[in-house]
GROMACS .gro file of C-alpha atoms in nm:
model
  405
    1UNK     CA    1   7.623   3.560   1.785
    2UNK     CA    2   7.304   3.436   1.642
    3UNK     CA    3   7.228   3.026   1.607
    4UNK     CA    4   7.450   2.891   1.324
    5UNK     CA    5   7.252   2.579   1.316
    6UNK     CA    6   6.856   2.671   1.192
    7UNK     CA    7   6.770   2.322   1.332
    8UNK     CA    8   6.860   2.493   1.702
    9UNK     CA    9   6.719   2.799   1.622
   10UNK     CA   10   6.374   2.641   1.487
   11UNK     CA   11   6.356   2.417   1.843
   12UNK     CA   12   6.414   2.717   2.047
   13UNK     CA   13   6.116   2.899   1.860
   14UNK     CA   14   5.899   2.604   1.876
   15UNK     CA   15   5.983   2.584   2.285
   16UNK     CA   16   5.882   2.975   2.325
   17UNK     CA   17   5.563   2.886   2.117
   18UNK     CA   18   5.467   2.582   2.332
   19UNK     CA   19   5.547   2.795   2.672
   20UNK     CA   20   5.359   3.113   2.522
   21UNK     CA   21   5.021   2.886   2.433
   22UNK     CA   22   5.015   2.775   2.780
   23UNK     CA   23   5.095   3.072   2.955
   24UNK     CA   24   4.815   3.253   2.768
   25UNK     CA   25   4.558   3.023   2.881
   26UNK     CA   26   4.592   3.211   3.197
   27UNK     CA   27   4.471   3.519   3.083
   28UNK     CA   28   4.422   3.777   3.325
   29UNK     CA   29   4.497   3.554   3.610
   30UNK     CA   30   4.866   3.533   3.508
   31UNK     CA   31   4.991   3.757   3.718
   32UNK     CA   32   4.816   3.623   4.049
   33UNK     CA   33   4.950   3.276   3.954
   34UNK     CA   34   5.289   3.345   4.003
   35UNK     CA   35   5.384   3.266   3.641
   36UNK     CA   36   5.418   3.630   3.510
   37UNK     CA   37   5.816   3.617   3.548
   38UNK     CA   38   5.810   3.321   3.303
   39UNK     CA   39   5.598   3.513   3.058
   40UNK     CA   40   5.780   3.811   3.061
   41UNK     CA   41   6.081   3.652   2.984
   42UNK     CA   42   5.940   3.488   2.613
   43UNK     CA   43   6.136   3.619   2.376
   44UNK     CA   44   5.944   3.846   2.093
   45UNK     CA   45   5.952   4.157   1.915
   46UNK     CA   46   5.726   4.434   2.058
   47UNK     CA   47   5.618   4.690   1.746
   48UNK     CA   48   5.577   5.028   1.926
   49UNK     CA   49   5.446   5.354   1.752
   50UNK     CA   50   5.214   5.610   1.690
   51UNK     CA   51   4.855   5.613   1.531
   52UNK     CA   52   4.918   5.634   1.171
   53UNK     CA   53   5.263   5.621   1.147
   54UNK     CA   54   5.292   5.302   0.964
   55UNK     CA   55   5.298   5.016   1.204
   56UNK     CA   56   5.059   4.814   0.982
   57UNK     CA   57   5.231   4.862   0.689
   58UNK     CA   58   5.519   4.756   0.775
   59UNK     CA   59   5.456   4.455   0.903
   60UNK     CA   60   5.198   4.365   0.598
   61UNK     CA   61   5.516   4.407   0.419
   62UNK     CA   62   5.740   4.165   0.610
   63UNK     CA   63   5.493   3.899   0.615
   64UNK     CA   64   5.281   3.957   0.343
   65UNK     CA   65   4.997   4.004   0.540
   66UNK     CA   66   4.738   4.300   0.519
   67UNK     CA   67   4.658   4.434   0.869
   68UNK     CA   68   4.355   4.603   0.945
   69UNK     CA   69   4.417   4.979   1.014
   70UNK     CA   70   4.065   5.070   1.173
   71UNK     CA   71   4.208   5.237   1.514
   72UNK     CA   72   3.920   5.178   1.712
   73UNK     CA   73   3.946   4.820   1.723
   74UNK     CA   74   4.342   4.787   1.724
   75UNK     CA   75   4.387   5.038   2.009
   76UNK     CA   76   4.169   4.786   2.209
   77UNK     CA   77   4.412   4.461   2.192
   78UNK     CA   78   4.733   4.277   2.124
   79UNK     CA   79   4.786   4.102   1.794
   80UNK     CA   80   5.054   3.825   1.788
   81UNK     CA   81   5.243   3.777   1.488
   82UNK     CA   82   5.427   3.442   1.466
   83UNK     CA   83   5.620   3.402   1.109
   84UNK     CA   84   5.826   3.104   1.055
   85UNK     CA   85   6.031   2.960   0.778
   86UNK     CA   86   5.950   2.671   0.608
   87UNK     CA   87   5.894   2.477   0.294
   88UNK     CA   88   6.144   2.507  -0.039
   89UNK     CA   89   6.182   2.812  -0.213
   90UNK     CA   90   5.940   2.743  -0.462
   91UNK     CA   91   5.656   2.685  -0.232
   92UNK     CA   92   5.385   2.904  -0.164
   93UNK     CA   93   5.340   3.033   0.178
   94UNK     CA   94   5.110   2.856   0.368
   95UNK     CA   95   4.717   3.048   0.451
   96UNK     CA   96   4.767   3.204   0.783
   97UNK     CA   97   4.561   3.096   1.079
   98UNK     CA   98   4.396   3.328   1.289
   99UNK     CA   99   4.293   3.227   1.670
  100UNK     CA  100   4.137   3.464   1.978
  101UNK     CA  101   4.329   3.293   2.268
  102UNK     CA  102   4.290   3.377   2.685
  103UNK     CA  103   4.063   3.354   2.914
  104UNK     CA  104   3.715   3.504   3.053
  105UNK     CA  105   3.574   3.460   3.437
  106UNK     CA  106   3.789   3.125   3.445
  107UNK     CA  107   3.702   2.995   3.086
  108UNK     CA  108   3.968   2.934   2.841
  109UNK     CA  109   3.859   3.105   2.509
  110UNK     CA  110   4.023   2.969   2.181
  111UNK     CA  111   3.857   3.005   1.875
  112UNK     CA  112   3.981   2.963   1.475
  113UNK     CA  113   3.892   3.217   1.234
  114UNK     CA  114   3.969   3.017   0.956
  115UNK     CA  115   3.647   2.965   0.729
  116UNK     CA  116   3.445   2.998   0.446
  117UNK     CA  117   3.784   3.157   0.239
  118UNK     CA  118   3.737   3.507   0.403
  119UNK     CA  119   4.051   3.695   0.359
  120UNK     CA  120   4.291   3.729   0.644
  121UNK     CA  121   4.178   4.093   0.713
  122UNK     CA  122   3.825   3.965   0.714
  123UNK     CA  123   3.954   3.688   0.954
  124UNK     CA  124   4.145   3.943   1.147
  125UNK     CA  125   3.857   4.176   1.210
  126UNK     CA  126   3.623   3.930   1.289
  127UNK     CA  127   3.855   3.827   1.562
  128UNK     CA  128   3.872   4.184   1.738
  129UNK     CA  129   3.510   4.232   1.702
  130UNK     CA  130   3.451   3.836   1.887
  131UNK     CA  131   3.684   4.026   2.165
  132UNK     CA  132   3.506   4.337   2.201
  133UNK     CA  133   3.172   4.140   2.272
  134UNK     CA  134   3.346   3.962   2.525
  135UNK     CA  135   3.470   4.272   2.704
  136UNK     CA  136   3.278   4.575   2.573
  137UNK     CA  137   3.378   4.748   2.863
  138UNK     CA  138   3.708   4.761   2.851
  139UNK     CA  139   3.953   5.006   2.715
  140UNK     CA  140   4.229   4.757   2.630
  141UNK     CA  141   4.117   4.364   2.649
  142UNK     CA  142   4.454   4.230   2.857
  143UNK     CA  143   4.291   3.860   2.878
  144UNK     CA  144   4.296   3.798   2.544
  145UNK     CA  145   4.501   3.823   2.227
  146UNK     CA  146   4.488   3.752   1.840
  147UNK     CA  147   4.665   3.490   1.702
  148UNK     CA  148   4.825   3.556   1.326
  149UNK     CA  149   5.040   3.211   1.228
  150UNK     CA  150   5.230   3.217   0.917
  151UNK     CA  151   5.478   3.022   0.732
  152UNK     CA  152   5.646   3.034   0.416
  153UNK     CA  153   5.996   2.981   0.301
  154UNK     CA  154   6.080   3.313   0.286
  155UNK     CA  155   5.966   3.442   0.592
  156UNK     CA  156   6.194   3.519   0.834
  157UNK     CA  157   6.172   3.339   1.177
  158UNK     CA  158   6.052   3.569   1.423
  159UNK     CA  159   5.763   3.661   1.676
  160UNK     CA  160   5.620   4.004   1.693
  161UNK     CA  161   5.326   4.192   1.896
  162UNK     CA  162   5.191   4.405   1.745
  163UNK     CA  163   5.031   4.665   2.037
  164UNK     CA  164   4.771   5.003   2.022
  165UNK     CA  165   4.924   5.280   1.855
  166UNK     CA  166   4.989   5.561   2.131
  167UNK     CA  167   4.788   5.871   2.097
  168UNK     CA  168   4.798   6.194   2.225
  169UNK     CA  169   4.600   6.279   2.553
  170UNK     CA  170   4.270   6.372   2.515
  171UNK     CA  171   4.049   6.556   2.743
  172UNK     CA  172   3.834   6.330   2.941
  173UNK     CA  173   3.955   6.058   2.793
  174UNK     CA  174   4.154   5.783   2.945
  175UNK     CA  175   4.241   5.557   2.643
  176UNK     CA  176   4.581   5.742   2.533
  177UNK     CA  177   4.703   5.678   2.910
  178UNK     CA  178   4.592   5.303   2.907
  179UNK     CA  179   4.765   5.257   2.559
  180UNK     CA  180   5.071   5.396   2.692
  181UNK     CA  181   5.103   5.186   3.031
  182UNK     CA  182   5.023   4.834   2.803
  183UNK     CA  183   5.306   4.955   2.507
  184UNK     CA  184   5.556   5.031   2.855
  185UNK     CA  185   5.498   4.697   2.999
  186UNK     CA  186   5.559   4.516   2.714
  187UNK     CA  187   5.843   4.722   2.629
  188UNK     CA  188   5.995   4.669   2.959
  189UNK     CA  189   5.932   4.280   2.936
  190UNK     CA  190   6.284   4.137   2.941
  191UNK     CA  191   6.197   3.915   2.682
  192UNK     CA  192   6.135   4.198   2.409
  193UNK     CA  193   6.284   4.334   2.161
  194UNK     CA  194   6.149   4.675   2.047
  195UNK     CA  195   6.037   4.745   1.638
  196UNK     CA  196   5.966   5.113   1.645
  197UNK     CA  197   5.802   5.238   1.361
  198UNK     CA  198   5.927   5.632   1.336
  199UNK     CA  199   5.769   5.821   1.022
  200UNK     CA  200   6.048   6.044   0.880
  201UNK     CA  201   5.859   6.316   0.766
  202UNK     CA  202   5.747   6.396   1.177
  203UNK     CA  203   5.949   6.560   1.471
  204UNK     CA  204   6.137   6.223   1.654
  205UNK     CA  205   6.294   6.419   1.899
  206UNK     CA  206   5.921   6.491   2.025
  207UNK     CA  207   5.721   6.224   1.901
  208UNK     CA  208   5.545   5.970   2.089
  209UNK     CA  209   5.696   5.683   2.232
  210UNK     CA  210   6.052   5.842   2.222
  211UNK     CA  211   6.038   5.817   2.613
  212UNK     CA  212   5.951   5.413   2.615
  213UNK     CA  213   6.192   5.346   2.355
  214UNK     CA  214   6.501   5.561   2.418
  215UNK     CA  215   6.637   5.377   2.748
  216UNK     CA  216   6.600   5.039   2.523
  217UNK     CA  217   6.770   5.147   2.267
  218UNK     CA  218   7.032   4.943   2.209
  219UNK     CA  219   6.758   4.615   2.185
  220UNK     CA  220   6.554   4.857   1.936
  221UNK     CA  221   6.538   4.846   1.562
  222UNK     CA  222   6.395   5.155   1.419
  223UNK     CA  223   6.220   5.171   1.141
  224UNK     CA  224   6.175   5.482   0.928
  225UNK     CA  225   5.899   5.485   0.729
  226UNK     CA  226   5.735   5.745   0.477
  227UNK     CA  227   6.037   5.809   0.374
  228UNK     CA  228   5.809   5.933   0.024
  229UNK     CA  229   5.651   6.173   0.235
  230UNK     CA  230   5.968   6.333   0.364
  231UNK     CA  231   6.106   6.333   0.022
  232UNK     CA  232   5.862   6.565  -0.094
  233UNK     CA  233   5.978   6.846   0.117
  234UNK     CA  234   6.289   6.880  -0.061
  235UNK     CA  235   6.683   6.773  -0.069
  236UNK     CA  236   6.764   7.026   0.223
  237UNK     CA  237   6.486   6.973   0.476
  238UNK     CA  238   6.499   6.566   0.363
  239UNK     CA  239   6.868   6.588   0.510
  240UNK     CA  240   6.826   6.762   0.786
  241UNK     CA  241   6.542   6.518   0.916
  242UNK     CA  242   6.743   6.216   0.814
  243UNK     CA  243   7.035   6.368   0.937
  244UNK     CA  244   6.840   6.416   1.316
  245UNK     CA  245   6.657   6.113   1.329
  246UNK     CA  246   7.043   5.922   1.272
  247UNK     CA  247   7.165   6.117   1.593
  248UNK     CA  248   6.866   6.065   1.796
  249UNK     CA  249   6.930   5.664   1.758
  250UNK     CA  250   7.226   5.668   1.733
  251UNK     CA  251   7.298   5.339   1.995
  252UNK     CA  252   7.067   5.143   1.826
  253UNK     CA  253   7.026   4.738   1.703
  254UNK     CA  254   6.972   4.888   1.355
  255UNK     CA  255   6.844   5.136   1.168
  256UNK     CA  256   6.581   5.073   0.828
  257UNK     CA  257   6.404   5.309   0.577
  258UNK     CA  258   6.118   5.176   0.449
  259UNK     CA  259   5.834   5.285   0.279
  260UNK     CA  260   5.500   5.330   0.457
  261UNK     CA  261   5.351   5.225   0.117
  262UNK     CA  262   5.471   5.104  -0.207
  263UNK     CA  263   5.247   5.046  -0.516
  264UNK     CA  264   5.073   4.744  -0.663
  265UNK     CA  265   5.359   4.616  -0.877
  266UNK     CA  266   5.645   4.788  -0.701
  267UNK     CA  267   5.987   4.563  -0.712
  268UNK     CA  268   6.228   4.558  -0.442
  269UNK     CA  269   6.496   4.650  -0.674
  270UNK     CA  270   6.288   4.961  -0.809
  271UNK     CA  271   6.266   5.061  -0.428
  272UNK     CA  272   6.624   5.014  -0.329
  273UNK     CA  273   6.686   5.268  -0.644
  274UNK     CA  274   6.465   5.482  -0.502
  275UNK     CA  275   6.596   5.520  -0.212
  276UNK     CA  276   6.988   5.573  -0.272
  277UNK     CA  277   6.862   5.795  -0.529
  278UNK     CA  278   6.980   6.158  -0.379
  279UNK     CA  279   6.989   6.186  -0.029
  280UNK     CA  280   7.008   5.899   0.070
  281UNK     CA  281   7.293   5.770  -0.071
  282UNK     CA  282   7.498   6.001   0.177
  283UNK     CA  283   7.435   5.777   0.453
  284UNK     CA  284   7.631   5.464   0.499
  285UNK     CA  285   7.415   5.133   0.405
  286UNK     CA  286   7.570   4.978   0.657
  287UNK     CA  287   7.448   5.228   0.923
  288UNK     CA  288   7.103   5.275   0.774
  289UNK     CA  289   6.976   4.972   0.577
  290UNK     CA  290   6.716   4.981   0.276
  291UNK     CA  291   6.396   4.815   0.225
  292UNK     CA  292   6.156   4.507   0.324
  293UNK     CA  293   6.437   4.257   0.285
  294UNK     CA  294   6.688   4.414   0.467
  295UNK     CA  295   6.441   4.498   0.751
  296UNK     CA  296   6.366   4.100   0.750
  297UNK     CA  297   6.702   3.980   0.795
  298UNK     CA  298   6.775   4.278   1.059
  299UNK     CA  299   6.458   4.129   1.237
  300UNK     CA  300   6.567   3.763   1.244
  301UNK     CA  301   6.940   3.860   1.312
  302UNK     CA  302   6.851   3.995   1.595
  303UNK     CA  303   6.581   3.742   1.691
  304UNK     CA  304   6.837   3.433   1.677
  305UNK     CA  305   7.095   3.651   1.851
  306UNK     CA  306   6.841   3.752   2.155
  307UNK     CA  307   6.694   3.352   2.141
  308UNK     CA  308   7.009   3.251   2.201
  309UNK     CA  309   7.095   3.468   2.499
  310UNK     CA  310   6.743   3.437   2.639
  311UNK     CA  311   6.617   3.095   2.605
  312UNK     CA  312   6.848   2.998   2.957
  313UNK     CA  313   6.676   3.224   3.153
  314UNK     CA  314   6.328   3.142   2.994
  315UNK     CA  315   6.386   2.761   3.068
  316UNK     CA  316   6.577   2.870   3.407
  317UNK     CA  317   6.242   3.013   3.491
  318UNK     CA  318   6.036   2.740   3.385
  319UNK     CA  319   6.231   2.500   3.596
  320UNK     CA  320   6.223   2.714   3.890
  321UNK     CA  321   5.818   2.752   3.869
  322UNK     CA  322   5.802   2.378   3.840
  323UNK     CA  323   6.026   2.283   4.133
  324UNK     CA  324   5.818   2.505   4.326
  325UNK     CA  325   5.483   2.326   4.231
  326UNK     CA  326   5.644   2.007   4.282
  327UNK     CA  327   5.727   2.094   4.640
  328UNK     CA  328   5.347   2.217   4.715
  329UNK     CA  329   5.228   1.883   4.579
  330UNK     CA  330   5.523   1.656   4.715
  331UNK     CA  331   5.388   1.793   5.080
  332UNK     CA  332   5.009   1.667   5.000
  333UNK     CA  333   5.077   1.333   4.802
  334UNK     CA  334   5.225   1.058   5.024
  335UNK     CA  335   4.970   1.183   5.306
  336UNK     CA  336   4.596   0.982   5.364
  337UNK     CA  337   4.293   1.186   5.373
  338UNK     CA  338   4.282   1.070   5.741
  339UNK     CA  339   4.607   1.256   5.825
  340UNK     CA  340   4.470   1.573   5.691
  341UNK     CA  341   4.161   1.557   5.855
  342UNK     CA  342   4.331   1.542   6.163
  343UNK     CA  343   4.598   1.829   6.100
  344UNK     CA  344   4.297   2.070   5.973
  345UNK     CA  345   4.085   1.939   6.314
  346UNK     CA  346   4.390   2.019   6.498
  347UNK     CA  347   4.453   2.334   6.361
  348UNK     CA  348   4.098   2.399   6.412
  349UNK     CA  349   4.103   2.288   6.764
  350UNK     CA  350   4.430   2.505   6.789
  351UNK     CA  351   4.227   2.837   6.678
  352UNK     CA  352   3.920   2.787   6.911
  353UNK     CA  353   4.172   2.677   7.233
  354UNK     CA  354   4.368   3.067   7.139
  355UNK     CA  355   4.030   3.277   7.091
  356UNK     CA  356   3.939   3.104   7.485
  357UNK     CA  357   4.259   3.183   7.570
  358UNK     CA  358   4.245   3.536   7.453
  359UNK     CA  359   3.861   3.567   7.617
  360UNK     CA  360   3.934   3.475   7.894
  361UNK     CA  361   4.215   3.738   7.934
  362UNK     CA  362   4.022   4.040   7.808
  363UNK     CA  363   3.757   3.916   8.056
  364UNK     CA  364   4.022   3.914   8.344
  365UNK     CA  365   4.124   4.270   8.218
  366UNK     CA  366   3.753   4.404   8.208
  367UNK     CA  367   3.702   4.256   8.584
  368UNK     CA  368   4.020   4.399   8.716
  369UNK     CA  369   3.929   4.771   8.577
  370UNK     CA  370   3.596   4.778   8.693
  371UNK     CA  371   3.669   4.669   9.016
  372UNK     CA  372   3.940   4.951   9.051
  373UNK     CA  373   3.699   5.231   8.914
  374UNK     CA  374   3.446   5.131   9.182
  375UNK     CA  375   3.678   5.117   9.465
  376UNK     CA  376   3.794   5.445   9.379
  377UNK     CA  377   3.424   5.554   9.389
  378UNK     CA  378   3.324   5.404   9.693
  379UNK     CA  379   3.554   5.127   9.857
  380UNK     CA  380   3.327   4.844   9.767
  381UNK     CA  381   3.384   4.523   9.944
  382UNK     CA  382   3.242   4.308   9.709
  383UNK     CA  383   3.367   3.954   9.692
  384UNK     CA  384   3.587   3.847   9.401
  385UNK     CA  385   3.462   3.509   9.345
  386UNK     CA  386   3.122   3.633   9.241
  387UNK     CA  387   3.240   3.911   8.974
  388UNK     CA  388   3.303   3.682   8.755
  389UNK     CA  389   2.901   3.589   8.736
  390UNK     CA  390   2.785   3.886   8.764
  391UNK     CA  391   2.969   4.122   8.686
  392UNK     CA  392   2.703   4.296   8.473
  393UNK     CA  393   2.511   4.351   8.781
  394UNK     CA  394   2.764   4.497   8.969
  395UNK     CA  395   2.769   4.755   8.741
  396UNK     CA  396   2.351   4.864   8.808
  397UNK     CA  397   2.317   4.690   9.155
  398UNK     CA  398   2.618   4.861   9.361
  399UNK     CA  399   2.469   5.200   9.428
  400UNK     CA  400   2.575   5.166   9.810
  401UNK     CA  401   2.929   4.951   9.685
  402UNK     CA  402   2.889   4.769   9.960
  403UNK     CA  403   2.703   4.419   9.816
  404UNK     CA  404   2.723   4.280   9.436
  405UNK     CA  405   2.421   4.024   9.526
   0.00000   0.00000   0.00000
């Protein structure tokens, strides 16, 4: 069941949030730090879809925020979406903040976007552009990611990362793989929850991302969008789609039609008409849910629900990273620099006294072969005791192999 008590379920966001920030400073050097368990078990929403099939839109219409669409700099890196709930209902939401957070060659980048009254797109855009100077090189900018903060009291409480939208392969081109191995490792995090945005009026059964998504299906809310589009093709064909895409998920967290766009003006309640208008209304609401608020509370149902069963073993892994850093240091503190000057001189002593060792063996081995081979060629009678000075000589000076002076 989901928290019951918002003051528990606010704490256990604010913890992720806290353990996220730091994590992040990492950047690229999470993974060699050993903390990469504790990241991947943060609990968020992953949104996962195709180019153009409506990712942007719907989140601009959960959180009232409008998201760039230019592919060529979202395909390059993550955007993190944290909405939260506060304030009375008569407030106005708050102006979002937008920060470029990781790190670069060991430097902790974390810069606000927030001036001069530039719109959030604006803000937004100026932030991918700040990380594609910083790493014009690379197809998809892992040691960084964009910041979007929000709060309002209607927002619902939940985290979401917003990822590339996966593209078809291209010839010569390895951007559509790259996409697809970032979406599958955050989709595979067990922290995450999966958003997939599905546009209704395309093939599921062979789109892309059908092969991330399907095995997490039952942690997946789809969302259906373009549902305008679809309609267009007529009652019949707008059934059968429906009809398919309901089979394929079948399985799933929950199931939303939205629309990929809805006019300047546009009420909920005109929407919701809309949609149970014709076919539509042959589908159980309770099996396929309508509109932006429906598709909020779905999102932070399932949010509290998946906070609650994964903030243990996010703070389980914490604890265990810190124990383990507390043991390195707990074997350096109580110890003078004196005592560690002598272990590393012993240690050092230790190495030289083994490479003699192991000389002096290989020597004894070279000695005892060449004095064999030269027996065998002529029964030298040289003396022992000298080989070992000049052995070298023996080798040029023992034509008769009867003297090694």
């Amino acid at each position: 069941m989901p928290f019951h008590d918002s003051a528990a379920f606010n704490a256990a966001l604010e913890l992720s949030d806290t353990i996220r920030s730091t994590l992040t400073n990492f950047g690229a050097n999470l993974r060699q730090s050993g903390l990469a368990k504790v990241f991947e078990d943060i609990p968020q929403f992953v949104v996962v879809g195709a180019q153009s099939s409506g990712k942007s839109s719907t989140l601009s219409r959960v959180s009232g925020i409008e998201f760039p669409t230019d592919s060529g700099r979202c395909t390059r890196i993550a955007t993190l979406l944290k909405l939260r709930r506060a304030g009375d209902d008569d407030d106005d939401d708050a102006p979002p903040r937008v920060r470029l957070r990781g790190k670069k060659s060991g430097e902790t980048i974390d810069e606000e976007f927030n001036t001069d009254g530039a719109s959030v797109t604006d803000l937004i855009h100026r932030a991918q552009n700040r990380a594609l100077e910083l790493f014009p090189d690379e197809n998809f900018v892992e040691s960084l990611e964009i910041e979007v903060a929000k709060t309002g009291p209607k927002l619902p409480n939940v985290t979401l990362v917003d990822l590339p939208g996966l593209i078809a392969p291209r010839p010569n081109d390895p951007t559509p793989e790259t996409v697809e191995r970032i979406v599958k490792r955050y989709a595979n995090m067990p922290g995450s929850l999966i958003l997939n945005v599905v546009p209704a009026e395309q093939d599921y059964d062979t789109g892309l991302g059908k092969g991330i998504v399907d095995p997490l299906r039952t942690k997946t809310i789809f969302v259906i969008t373009k549902f305008d589009l679809l309609h267009t093709q007529g009652p019949k064909n707008t059934q059968q789609r429906m009809s398919q895409i309901m089979r394929e998920t079948d399985g799933a967290a929950a199931r939303v039609v939205a629309l990929g766009c809805v006019g300047e003006g546009t009420t909920e309640a005109a929407e919701l008409a809309k949609f149970d208008d014709g076919v539509l209304g042959d589908f159980d609401p309770q099996d396929l849910l309508r509109g932006k608020d429906m598709l909020a509370a779905a999102i932070e149902d399932c949010m509290s629900e998946h906070l609650r069963r994964q903030m243990p073993k996010l703070e389980a892994a914490v604890e265990h990273e810190i124990e383990k850093r507390e043991r390195r240091v707990a074997q350096i503190e109580p110890r003078e620099p004196v005592e560690l000057m002598a272990e590393a001189a012993h240690q050092i002593r230790t190495s030289l006294n083994a490479r003699s060792k192991l000389r002096q063996d290989l020597f004894r081995d070279l000695r005892d072969n060449m004095m064999d081979t030269l027996k065998k060629a002529g029964g030298v009678r040289s003396c022992r005791a000298c080989v070992r000075a000049c052995v070298c000589r023996c080798v040029t000076l023992a034509a008769d192999y009867n003297t090694c002076t």
